[in-house]
Short mmCIF file of C-alpha atoms in Angstrom, two decimals:
data_model
loop_
_atom_site.label_atom_id
_atom_site.label_comp_id
_atom_site.label_asym_id
_atom_site.label_seq_id
_atom_site.Cartn_x
_atom_site.Cartn_y
_atom_site.Cartn_z
CA MET W 8 -21.51 -10.12 24.28
CA THR W 9 -24.06 -7.63 22.92
CA THR W 10 -24.09 -7.32 19.09
CA ILE W 11 -23.60 -3.82 17.96
CA LEU W 12 -23.66 -4.50 14.14
CA GLU W 13 -25.48 -7.10 11.97
CA MET W 14 -25.48 -7.14 8.11
CA ARG W 15 -27.91 -9.54 6.62
CA GLY W 16 -28.00 -10.77 3.04
CA ILE W 17 -26.18 -7.72 1.50
CA THR W 18 -26.09 -8.02 -2.23
CA LYS W 19 -24.56 -5.35 -4.32
CA GLU W 20 -24.14 -5.28 -8.11
CA PHE W 21 -22.46 -3.10 -10.62
CA PRO W 22 -22.82 -3.35 -14.30
CA GLY W 23 -21.74 -7.02 -15.34
CA VAL W 24 -20.48 -7.75 -11.93
CA LYS W 25 -21.99 -8.93 -8.63
CA ALA W 26 -19.54 -7.63 -6.01
CA LEU W 27 -21.56 -8.88 -3.02
CA ASP W 28 -23.75 -11.87 -2.95
CA ASP W 29 -25.97 -12.43 0.22
CA VAL W 30 -23.07 -11.40 2.59
CA ASN W 31 -23.71 -11.80 6.31
CA MET W 32 -21.52 -10.35 9.02
CA ARG W 33 -21.98 -9.93 12.82
CA VAL W 34 -19.82 -7.71 15.07
CA ALA W 35 -19.91 -7.85 18.91
CA GLU W 36 -19.61 -4.52 20.86
CA GLY W 37 -16.13 -3.66 22.02
CA GLU W 38 -14.27 -6.28 19.91
CA ILE W 39 -11.72 -6.05 17.07
CA HIS W 40 -13.44 -7.71 14.06
CA ALA W 41 -11.13 -8.43 11.16
CA LEU W 42 -12.50 -8.63 7.64
CA VAL W 43 -10.25 -10.59 5.23
CA GLY W 44 -10.31 -11.87 1.72
CA GLU W 45 -8.59 -11.77 -1.59
CA ASN W 46 -8.41 -8.58 -3.63
CA GLY W 47 -11.82 -8.25 -5.25
CA ALA W 48 -13.55 -10.35 -2.59
CA GLY W 49 -15.76 -7.43 -1.75
CA LYS W 50 -14.36 -6.27 1.53
CA SER W 51 -14.19 -2.44 0.71
CA THR W 52 -17.44 -2.76 -1.06
CA LEU W 53 -19.09 -4.16 2.02
CA MET W 54 -17.69 -1.38 4.27
CA LYS W 55 -18.87 1.31 1.80
CA VAL W 56 -22.34 -0.23 2.01
CA LEU W 57 -22.08 0.02 5.83
CA SER W 58 -20.83 3.53 5.79
CA GLY W 59 -23.40 4.98 3.40
CA VAL W 60 -20.99 5.53 0.50
CA TYR W 61 -23.31 3.29 -1.40
CA PRO W 62 -26.67 4.59 -0.12
CA HIS W 63 -29.49 2.46 1.06
CA GLY W 64 -31.46 1.42 -2.05
CA SER W 65 -28.48 0.80 -4.18
CA TYR W 66 -28.08 -2.70 -2.63
CA ASP W 67 -30.32 -5.51 -1.30
CA GLY W 68 -30.14 -6.60 2.24
CA GLU W 69 -30.42 -5.30 5.89
CA ILE W 70 -28.23 -3.38 8.12
CA LEU W 71 -28.92 -3.43 11.95
CA PHE W 72 -26.92 -1.03 14.28
CA ASP W 73 -27.69 -1.14 17.91
CA GLY W 74 -30.57 -3.42 17.27
CA GLN W 75 -32.29 -0.94 14.93
CA THR W 76 -32.67 -1.27 11.22
CA ARG W 77 -30.64 1.45 9.49
CA ALA W 78 -30.98 3.17 6.02
CA PHE W 79 -27.91 5.21 5.61
CA ARG W 80 -28.24 7.38 2.60
CA GLY W 81 -24.74 9.07 2.98
CA ILE W 82 -21.74 9.12 5.17
CA ARG W 83 -23.38 11.74 7.31
CA ASP W 84 -26.17 9.45 8.25
CA SER W 85 -23.64 6.83 9.41
CA GLU W 86 -21.42 9.26 11.32
CA ASP W 87 -24.54 10.59 13.14
CA VAL W 88 -24.73 7.25 14.87
CA GLY W 89 -21.02 6.65 15.51
CA VAL W 90 -19.95 4.67 12.39
CA ILE W 91 -16.79 6.24 11.04
CA ILE W 92 -14.72 4.81 8.21
CA ILE W 93 -10.98 5.58 7.47
CA HIS W 94 -10.23 4.73 3.90
CA GLN W 95 -6.93 3.20 2.62
CA GLU W 96 -6.29 6.65 0.86
CA LEU W 97 -6.15 9.13 3.70
CA ALA W 98 -8.63 12.05 3.38
CA LEU W 99 -6.49 14.85 4.87
CA ILE W 100 -5.67 18.26 3.31
CA PRO W 101 -1.84 18.57 3.44
CA LEU W 102 -1.82 22.52 3.74
CA LEU W 103 -4.27 22.58 6.69
CA SER W 104 -3.05 22.22 10.33
CA ILE W 105 -3.86 19.10 12.29
CA ALA W 106 -6.60 20.85 14.23
CA GLU W 107 -8.19 22.22 11.04
CA ASN W 108 -8.22 18.63 9.55
CA ILE W 109 -9.63 17.13 12.61
CA PHE W 110 -12.64 19.40 12.76
CA LEU W 111 -13.04 19.94 8.93
CA GLY W 112 -16.89 19.72 8.35
CA ASN W 113 -17.35 19.56 12.14
CA GLU W 114 -16.10 22.96 13.16
CA ARG W 115 -16.14 24.36 16.66
CA ALA W 116 -17.88 27.52 16.31
CA LYS W 117 -19.82 30.18 18.25
CA GLY W 118 -22.26 32.53 16.39
CA GLY W 119 -20.98 31.19 13.10
CA VAL W 120 -17.33 32.11 13.91
CA ILE W 121 -14.70 29.29 14.53
CA ASP W 122 -13.52 29.23 18.01
CA TRP W 123 -9.79 28.46 17.40
CA ARG W 124 -8.99 28.24 21.15
CA GLU W 125 -11.55 25.58 21.60
CA THR W 126 -10.52 23.87 18.36
CA GLU W 127 -6.90 23.70 19.25
CA ALA W 128 -7.51 22.57 22.82
CA ARG W 129 -9.92 19.85 21.80
CA ALA W 130 -7.38 18.75 19.10
CA ALA W 131 -4.59 18.52 21.68
CA GLU W 132 -6.82 16.33 23.90
CA LEU W 133 -7.51 13.98 20.87
CA LEU W 134 -3.71 13.90 19.85
CA LYS W 135 -2.89 12.86 23.49
CA ARG W 136 -5.44 10.15 23.24
CA VAL W 137 -3.99 8.60 20.09
CA GLY W 138 -0.42 9.12 21.45
CA LEU W 139 0.75 11.84 18.99
CA ASN W 140 3.04 14.38 20.40
CA GLU W 141 2.47 17.08 17.80
CA SER W 142 1.23 20.73 18.03
CA PRO W 143 -2.37 21.01 16.65
CA LYS W 144 -0.96 23.94 14.58
CA THR W 145 1.32 21.60 12.59
CA LEU W 146 0.58 21.36 9.02
CA VAL W 147 -0.34 17.68 7.96
CA ASP W 148 2.19 18.18 5.16
CA ASP W 149 4.93 18.07 7.61
CA LEU W 150 3.84 14.71 9.07
CA GLY W 151 5.07 11.24 7.99
CA LEU W 152 2.39 8.64 6.92
CA GLY W 153 2.31 6.95 10.36
CA LYS W 154 1.40 10.27 12.10
CA GLN W 155 -1.09 11.21 9.30
CA GLN W 156 -2.82 7.83 10.11
CA LEU W 157 -3.02 8.73 13.72
CA VAL W 158 -4.51 12.18 12.72
CA GLU W 159 -7.24 10.34 10.77
CA ILE W 160 -7.99 8.27 14.00
CA ALA W 161 -8.18 11.51 16.08
CA LYS W 162 -10.49 12.87 13.43
CA ALA W 163 -12.80 9.96 13.80
CA LEU W 164 -12.61 10.12 17.77
CA SER W 165 -13.76 13.77 17.46
CA LYS W 166 -17.19 12.40 16.05
CA ASP W 167 -17.95 10.28 19.00
CA VAL W 168 -17.08 7.06 17.32
CA ARG W 169 -18.72 3.82 18.31
CA LEU W 170 -17.74 1.63 15.36
CA LEU W 171 -14.27 2.44 13.80
CA ILE W 172 -13.68 0.96 10.39
CA LEU W 173 -9.99 0.89 9.17
CA ASP W 174 -9.38 -0.05 5.54
CA GLU W 175 -5.80 -1.35 5.27
CA PRO W 176 -4.49 1.04 7.89
CA THR W 177 -0.93 -0.12 7.98
CA SER W 178 -0.41 -0.82 4.31
CA SER W 179 1.81 2.43 3.93
CA LEU W 180 3.45 2.07 7.41
CA ASN W 181 6.70 0.71 8.62
CA GLU W 182 6.89 -2.04 11.16
CA GLN W 183 7.28 0.42 14.16
CA ASP W 184 4.35 2.59 13.22
CA SER W 185 2.22 -0.47 12.48
CA GLU W 186 2.86 -1.81 15.94
CA LYS W 187 1.88 1.56 17.45
CA LEU W 188 -1.44 1.66 15.50
CA LEU W 189 -2.23 -1.81 16.50
CA ASP W 190 -1.55 -1.14 20.27
CA LEU W 191 -3.78 1.87 19.84
CA LEU W 192 -6.68 -0.37 18.56
CA ALA W 193 -6.20 -2.68 21.57
CA GLU W 194 -6.42 0.44 23.91
CA PHE W 195 -9.71 1.35 22.20
CA ARG W 196 -11.02 -2.06 22.66
CA ALA W 197 -10.37 -1.67 26.45
CA GLN W 198 -12.28 1.64 26.42
CA GLY W 199 -15.32 -0.01 24.68
CA VAL W 200 -14.79 1.18 21.08
CA THR W 201 -15.62 -1.53 18.40
CA SER W 202 -13.28 -1.77 15.41
CA ILE W 203 -13.58 -3.45 12.07
CA LEU W 204 -10.12 -4.09 10.55
CA ILE W 205 -9.48 -4.73 6.89
CA SER W 206 -5.93 -6.02 6.31
CA HIS W 207 -3.78 -8.46 4.14
CA LYS W 208 -1.19 -8.64 6.92
CA LEU W 209 -2.35 -11.81 8.49
CA ASN W 210 0.26 -11.64 11.36
CA GLU W 211 -1.52 -8.26 12.30
CA ILE W 212 -4.94 -9.98 12.13
CA SER W 213 -3.67 -12.91 14.33
CA ARG W 214 -2.22 -10.44 16.86
CA VAL W 215 -5.20 -8.24 17.66
CA ALA W 216 -8.57 -9.72 16.22
CA ASP W 217 -11.18 -11.36 18.32
CA THR W 218 -13.22 -12.66 15.42
CA ILE W 219 -12.82 -12.75 11.69
CA THR W 220 -15.29 -12.69 8.67
CA VAL W 221 -13.78 -14.23 5.51
CA LEU W 222 -15.15 -13.30 2.11
CA ARG W 223 -14.51 -15.06 -1.02
CA ASP W 224 -15.79 -13.95 -4.48
CA GLY W 225 -18.24 -11.65 -2.98
CA SER W 226 -19.62 -14.28 -0.40
CA THR W 227 -19.24 -15.03 3.18
CA VAL W 228 -17.40 -18.30 3.56
CA ALA W 229 -16.37 -18.39 7.30
CA ARG W 230 -16.68 -16.66 10.68
CA LEU W 231 -13.75 -17.53 12.78
CA ASP W 232 -13.38 -17.14 16.64
CA CYS W 233 -9.70 -16.30 17.30
CA SER W 234 -10.03 -17.59 20.93
CA ASP W 235 -10.03 -20.98 19.38
CA GLY W 236 -6.41 -20.67 18.27
CA ILE W 237 -6.81 -19.89 14.49
CA SER W 238 -3.58 -20.05 12.42
CA GLU W 239 -2.57 -18.00 9.41
CA ASP W 240 -2.79 -21.04 7.33
CA ASP W 241 -6.45 -21.69 8.39
CA ILE W 242 -7.19 -18.01 7.32
CA ILE W 243 -5.37 -18.40 4.04
CA LYS W 244 -7.36 -21.69 3.26
CA ASP W 245 -10.63 -20.00 3.73
CA MET W 246 -9.51 -16.96 1.71
CA VAL W 247 -8.27 -18.65 -1.45
CA GLY W 248 -10.29 -21.88 -1.15
CA ARG W 249 -7.24 -24.10 -0.91
CA SER W 250 -4.20 -24.55 1.28
CA LEU W 251 -1.13 -22.53 0.32
CA ASP W 252 1.91 -24.65 1.48
CA ASP W 253 4.49 -22.06 0.27
CA ARG W 254 4.04 -18.31 0.40
CA TYR W 255 6.93 -17.83 -2.09
CA PRO W 256 7.76 -19.70 -5.42
CA PRO W 257 10.62 -21.99 -5.42
CA LYS W 258 14.03 -20.23 -6.24
CA GLU W 259 16.58 -21.82 -8.48
CA ALA W 260 20.22 -21.63 -7.45
CA PRO W 261 21.48 -18.05 -8.40
CA ASN W 262 23.28 -17.95 -11.84
CA PRO W 263 23.58 -14.27 -12.49
CA GLY W 264 24.97 -13.26 -15.99
CA GLN W 265 26.26 -10.07 -17.13
CA VAL W 266 25.93 -6.99 -14.98
CA ALA W 267 22.81 -5.31 -16.25
CA LEU W 268 22.82 -2.25 -14.12
CA GLU W 269 25.67 -0.70 -12.21
CA VAL W 270 25.29 2.60 -10.34
CA ARG W 271 28.36 4.48 -9.09
CA ASN W 272 28.51 7.19 -6.43
CA TRP W 273 24.87 8.27 -6.88
CA THR W 274 24.03 11.29 -4.73
CA VAL W 275 20.68 13.07 -4.83
CA HIS W 276 19.47 16.26 -2.98
CA HIS W 277 16.14 17.10 -1.82
CA PRO W 278 14.02 19.07 -4.45
CA LEU W 279 13.03 21.74 -1.93
CA HIS W 280 15.94 21.78 0.57
CA ALA W 281 19.06 21.90 -1.68
CA ASP W 282 21.54 21.54 1.26
CA ARG W 283 20.01 18.10 2.27
CA GLN W 284 21.40 14.86 0.74
CA VAL W 285 18.78 12.26 0.70
CA VAL W 286 20.78 9.77 -1.30
CA LYS W 287 24.54 9.74 -0.39
CA ASP W 288 27.14 8.37 -2.56
CA VAL W 289 25.45 5.04 -3.22
CA SER W 290 27.03 2.46 -5.45
CA PHE W 291 25.42 -0.98 -6.32
CA ASN W 292 24.80 -3.37 -9.22
CA VAL W 293 22.38 -6.10 -10.39
CA SER W 294 22.99 -8.67 -13.00
CA ARG W 295 20.90 -10.40 -15.61
CA GLY W 296 18.84 -13.27 -14.03
CA GLU W 297 19.03 -11.92 -10.54
CA VAL W 298 16.60 -10.37 -8.14
CA VAL W 299 18.23 -7.93 -5.75
CA GLY W 300 16.38 -6.42 -2.76
CA ILE W 301 16.87 -3.08 -1.10
CA ALA W 302 15.85 -3.30 2.68
CA GLY W 303 15.52 -0.48 5.06
CA LEU W 304 13.22 1.54 7.40
CA MET W 305 10.83 4.06 6.23
CA GLY W 306 12.68 7.27 5.31
CA ALA W 307 15.90 5.42 4.48
CA GLY W 308 15.82 6.93 0.96
CA ARG W 309 14.98 3.76 -1.12
CA THR W 310 12.10 5.18 -2.96
CA GLU W 311 14.09 8.49 -3.61
CA LEU W 312 16.88 6.42 -5.03
CA ALA W 313 14.58 4.53 -7.38
CA MET W 314 12.82 7.62 -8.70
CA SER W 315 15.96 9.53 -9.11
CA LEU W 316 17.37 6.81 -11.27
CA PHE W 317 14.21 6.59 -13.38
CA GLY W 318 14.51 9.73 -15.35
CA ARG W 319 15.39 11.96 -12.39
CA ALA W 320 11.73 11.84 -11.43
CA TRP W 321 12.71 12.99 -7.95
CA GLY W 322 15.39 15.19 -6.52
CA ARG W 323 17.81 17.86 -7.71
CA ASP W 324 21.64 18.20 -7.96
CA ILE W 325 21.91 14.51 -8.99
CA SER W 326 25.39 13.24 -9.44
CA GLY W 327 26.95 9.84 -10.22
CA GLU W 328 27.06 7.41 -13.08
CA ALA W 329 24.65 4.63 -14.17
CA LEU W 330 25.70 1.96 -16.67
CA ILE W 331 23.25 -0.48 -18.42
CA GLY W 332 24.79 -3.41 -20.09
CA GLY W 333 28.26 -1.92 -19.34
CA GLN W 334 27.54 1.27 -21.37
CA PRO W 335 26.83 4.78 -19.78
CA ALA W 336 23.12 5.30 -19.74
CA ASP W 337 21.27 8.50 -20.34
CA LEU W 338 18.62 8.55 -17.60
CA SER W 339 17.94 12.19 -17.59
CA THR W 340 14.20 11.92 -18.49
CA PRO W 341 11.68 9.19 -17.85
CA ARG W 342 11.35 8.58 -21.67
CA LYS W 343 15.25 8.20 -22.06
CA ALA W 344 15.31 5.91 -19.09
CA ILE W 345 12.72 3.74 -20.81
CA ASN W 346 14.55 3.79 -24.01
CA ALA W 347 17.70 2.67 -22.18
CA GLY W 348 15.93 -0.41 -20.85
CA LEU W 349 14.96 0.63 -17.33
CA ALA W 350 11.39 0.50 -15.97
CA TYR W 351 10.07 1.56 -12.52
CA VAL W 352 6.95 0.26 -10.80
CA THR W 353 5.92 2.96 -8.39
CA GLU W 354 4.90 2.35 -4.78
CA ASP W 355 1.91 4.70 -5.34
CA ARG W 356 -0.03 2.99 -8.14
CA LYS W 357 -3.01 5.22 -8.00
CA THR W 358 -1.21 8.43 -8.38
CA PHE W 359 1.78 7.57 -10.59
CA GLY W 360 1.18 4.25 -11.95
CA LEU W 361 -2.22 4.33 -13.63
CA VAL W 362 -4.69 6.57 -15.43
CA LEU W 363 -7.57 5.51 -13.17
CA ASP W 364 -10.51 6.75 -15.19
CA ASP W 365 -9.26 4.95 -18.28
CA THR W 366 -9.64 1.19 -19.15
CA ILE W 367 -7.23 -1.73 -18.91
CA ARG W 368 -7.03 -1.73 -22.73
CA ARG W 369 -5.64 1.84 -22.64
CA ASN W 370 -3.36 1.45 -19.65
CA VAL W 371 -1.46 -1.62 -20.52
CA PRO W 372 0.36 -0.37 -23.70
CA LEU W 373 1.11 3.12 -22.25
CA ALA W 374 4.92 2.75 -21.81
CA LYS W 375 5.39 1.52 -25.31
CA LEU W 376 2.81 3.07 -27.49
CA ASP W 377 5.02 3.09 -30.60
CA ALA W 378 4.71 -0.82 -30.60
CA ILE W 379 1.04 -0.60 -31.21
CA ALA W 380 0.85 2.39 -33.58
CA ASP W 381 0.84 2.88 -37.21
CA ARG W 382 2.38 6.25 -38.31
CA GLY W 383 1.83 7.70 -34.95
CA VAL W 384 -1.85 6.47 -34.68
CA VAL W 385 -2.78 3.70 -32.13
CA ASN W 386 -3.84 0.61 -33.81
CA ARG W 387 -6.98 -0.47 -31.73
CA LYS W 388 -6.87 -4.09 -32.73
CA ARG W 389 -3.34 -4.42 -31.64
CA GLU W 390 -4.14 -2.46 -28.50
CA ALA W 391 -6.89 -4.88 -27.68
CA GLU W 392 -4.65 -7.89 -28.38
CA VAL W 393 -1.91 -6.67 -25.98
CA ALA W 394 -4.40 -5.83 -23.13
CA GLU W 395 -6.11 -9.28 -23.59
CA ARG W 396 -2.62 -11.13 -23.56
CA TYR W 397 -1.53 -9.51 -20.30
CA ARG W 398 -4.92 -9.80 -18.63
CA ASP W 399 -4.75 -13.64 -19.20
CA ARG W 400 -0.99 -13.76 -18.37
CA LEU W 401 -1.37 -11.88 -15.05
CA ASN W 402 -4.95 -13.37 -14.29
CA ILE W 403 -6.33 -9.76 -14.07
CA LYS W 404 -9.91 -10.18 -12.64
CA SER W 405 -12.23 -7.94 -14.61
CA SER W 406 -15.29 -7.84 -16.61
CA SER W 407 -13.38 -7.11 -19.66
CA ILE W 408 -10.42 -5.03 -20.85
CA ASP W 409 -12.83 -2.21 -21.24
CA GLN W 410 -13.29 -1.88 -17.53
CA GLU W 411 -11.95 1.21 -15.96
CA THR W 412 -9.05 0.61 -13.80
CA VAL W 413 -10.51 2.77 -10.88
CA ASN W 414 -13.13 -0.02 -10.47
CA LEU W 415 -10.53 -2.76 -10.16
CA SER W 416 -9.41 -4.18 -6.70
CA GLY W 417 -5.98 -2.97 -5.49
CA GLY W 418 -4.20 -6.24 -6.37
CA ASN W 419 -5.73 -6.16 -10.05
CA GLN W 420 -4.72 -2.55 -10.36
CA GLN W 421 -1.04 -3.51 -9.35
CA LYS W 422 -1.21 -6.33 -12.06
CA VAL W 423 -2.17 -3.73 -14.74
CA VAL W 424 0.81 -1.57 -13.59
CA LEU W 425 3.03 -4.62 -14.04
CA SER W 426 1.55 -5.46 -17.37
CA LYS W 427 2.40 -1.90 -18.62
CA TRP W 428 6.00 -2.40 -17.73
CA LEU W 429 6.29 -6.04 -18.78
CA PHE W 430 4.96 -4.87 -22.31
CA ALA W 431 7.70 -2.37 -22.41
CA ASP W 432 10.26 -5.34 -22.09
CA PRO W 433 12.90 -3.58 -19.96
CA ASP W 434 16.31 -4.94 -19.23
CA VAL W 435 16.17 -3.74 -15.73
CA LEU W 436 12.93 -3.48 -13.63
CA ILE W 437 12.68 -1.70 -10.31
CA LEU W 438 9.71 -2.78 -8.23
CA ASP W 439 8.82 -0.38 -5.33
CA GLU W 440 6.52 -2.08 -2.75
CA PRO W 441 5.07 -4.40 -5.52
CA THR W 442 2.74 -6.16 -3.25
CA ARG W 443 1.54 -3.28 -0.98
CA GLY W 444 -2.18 -3.63 -0.03
CA ILE W 445 -2.73 -6.96 -1.83
CA ASP W 446 -3.81 -10.30 -0.53
CA VAL W 447 -1.58 -13.43 -0.12
CA GLY W 448 -2.97 -15.18 -3.13
CA ALA W 449 -2.24 -12.23 -5.45
CA LYS W 450 1.12 -11.73 -3.90
CA PHE W 451 2.07 -15.28 -4.85
CA GLU W 452 1.12 -14.54 -8.39
CA ILE W 453 3.29 -11.51 -8.52
CA TYR W 454 6.18 -13.25 -6.86
CA THR W 455 5.89 -15.98 -9.47
CA VAL W 456 6.04 -13.13 -12.42
CA ILE W 457 9.18 -11.80 -10.57
CA ARG W 458 10.99 -15.08 -10.63
CA GLU W 459 9.96 -15.84 -14.25
CA LEU W 460 11.57 -12.46 -15.21
CA ALA W 461 14.74 -13.40 -13.60
CA LYS W 462 14.64 -16.80 -15.26
CA ALA W 463 14.12 -15.08 -18.59
CA GLY W 464 17.26 -13.04 -18.05
CA LYS W 465 15.95 -9.86 -16.70
CA ALA W 466 17.50 -7.94 -13.81
CA VAL W 467 14.95 -7.16 -11.04
CA ILE W 468 15.35 -4.76 -8.10
CA VAL W 469 12.72 -5.10 -5.33
CA ILE W 470 12.10 -2.55 -2.64
CA SER W 471 9.87 -3.66 0.22
CA SER W 472 9.11 -2.79 3.79
CA GLU W 473 8.21 -6.50 4.49
CA MET W 474 11.47 -8.23 5.32
CA PRO W 475 10.05 -11.77 4.89
CA GLU W 476 9.04 -10.88 1.44
CA LEU W 477 12.62 -9.70 0.60
CA LEU W 478 14.01 -12.92 2.15
CA GLY W 479 11.51 -15.08 0.21
CA ILE W 480 11.99 -13.67 -3.30
CA THR W 481 15.45 -12.22 -3.74
CA ASP W 482 18.90 -13.63 -4.40
CA ARG W 483 20.94 -10.82 -2.82
CA LEU W 484 20.15 -7.97 -0.53
CA TYR W 485 21.47 -4.33 -0.01
CA VAL W 486 20.56 -2.64 3.26
CA MET W 487 19.83 1.12 3.15
CA ASN W 488 19.84 3.57 6.17
CA GLU W 489 19.69 7.36 6.12
CA GLY W 490 20.53 7.71 2.40
CA ARG W 491 23.46 5.23 2.41
CA PHE W 492 23.94 1.51 1.65
CA VAL W 493 25.19 0.04 4.99
CA GLY W 494 25.19 -3.64 4.21
CA GLU W 495 25.13 -6.21 1.40
CA MET W 496 24.54 -9.99 1.85
CA SER W 497 23.32 -13.08 0.01
CA THR W 498 19.79 -13.84 0.87
CA SER W 499 20.65 -17.44 1.61
CA GLU W 500 22.84 -16.11 4.58
CA ALA W 501 20.52 -13.18 5.41
CA SER W 502 18.03 -12.87 8.25
CA GLN W 503 15.81 -10.13 9.68
CA GLU W 504 18.06 -9.95 12.66
CA LYS W 505 21.09 -9.35 10.38
CA ILE W 506 19.31 -6.60 8.42
CA MET W 507 18.40 -4.80 11.53
CA ALA W 508 21.93 -5.31 12.90
CA ALA W 509 23.28 -3.50 9.78
CA ILE W 510 21.02 -0.66 10.28
CA ILE W 511 21.71 -0.31 13.93
CA ARG W 512 25.43 -0.53 13.42
CA SER W 513 25.37 2.26 10.80
CA GLY W 514 23.45 4.50 13.24
CA ASP W 515 25.99 3.79 16.03
CA ARG W 516 28.91 4.70 13.64
CA LYS W 517 27.24 7.91 12.66
CA SER W 518 26.59 8.84 16.22
CA ALA W 519 30.23 8.06 17.22
CA ALA W 520 31.49 10.21 14.31
CA SER W 521 29.18 13.14 15.21
CA GLN W 522 30.71 12.95 18.83
CA GLU W 523 34.15 12.98 17.51
CA GLU W 524 33.42 16.09 15.46
CA VAL W 525 32.08 17.80 18.50
CA ALA W 526 35.09 16.88 20.59
#
């Protein structure tokens, strides 16, 4: 096969850190090439070098595209030859239409005036190509994450893409949307489009990739040909430098203590549409020393439930009762929720979990500043001691505690968020998608922390879209669908099939009830 891309001896340094060290990668035309490695291995940095985000001259090494040496000095240069990158954080403007987003910066115009008829007609063609049945006039804000991801791909196609780079494209998608996106990449391969896929979901890599480049600590450690029958265990061994016999830490026999959190008849309305109930009469409990999971499809209301409990951070007209340690808890504001012993690790660490342009030192103590303050003034020595302690405890890979969190890998950012809440020492910890977008090695470390918290008598609630994860780390499961809890089961008796069956049965019951009302 013809080689479309070759990167030779790529070395990239930041102050105090060598992010890439003599990296080599070769991609054949018309294939899906996977780029894998632990968080901090250098995957995103390598792709930013390729796409011109880090311009020629800021790194050492050589990039050949279509057999020619390239010196991309910005994204426009790489896009001009058909190299298009879709970052993990989507670059769409919510209050513009699909068509406006697709051609933003690449407008269809005549005589300096946008031709809206051509813009919308061409957008409709691109939407059809990616399998999105939406009007080009639809606002992006009205689309779910899966559909927004398809808009990003349509936007890439509008630029005559030859090499499509996707950085964790399924990290925020449910299983169904992930399957559609992977099928779409396979279609593009059949049409001759080359793709580079960065993903921590090894089952997805195994399904669609033709070849794999593995990075570890900023260096190339392996190039794998998937036609040779590569297993997930083989990939993991190259990624982490050792075999990982168990994906999850061992669980001791459940021995829950006193009920730590009890929620009764919790109902939440949408903040903008007051007549729409998003959480409907939910009741549940979690005991000290127990890890409880909440399973469900995207849109089931799991995050809305968690955020409404944590200081009513989401929703309106919230009713119901919450008890912590058997006593009614005032959860009316985030500060009161923290004081009551409740903590919430958000699914969106970049927007709600961290102060990105501040350091590890400043982020870790944020939820409990009074513990490191003297008469309202932060004690810098204690602040540093706390940050160092949690940096060591959670193995946060950084140059120092004074490194800004924006420059950390996703997995290490997640560890900083966890550190913040562990320092707050809550009785009940809600973890919303705690391992989203992080590698298998970092996942194991976080799973270990979760089990240690339970062993120490904490009550932990885990929300996850990955059913194997829930089955691997929890003691008991609730199943949520369309705002209601529709099932409860011990994890030892649970399976993915039983979880899906509970969801499907609840949908059938709702449909039958609706038909009776019509009759």
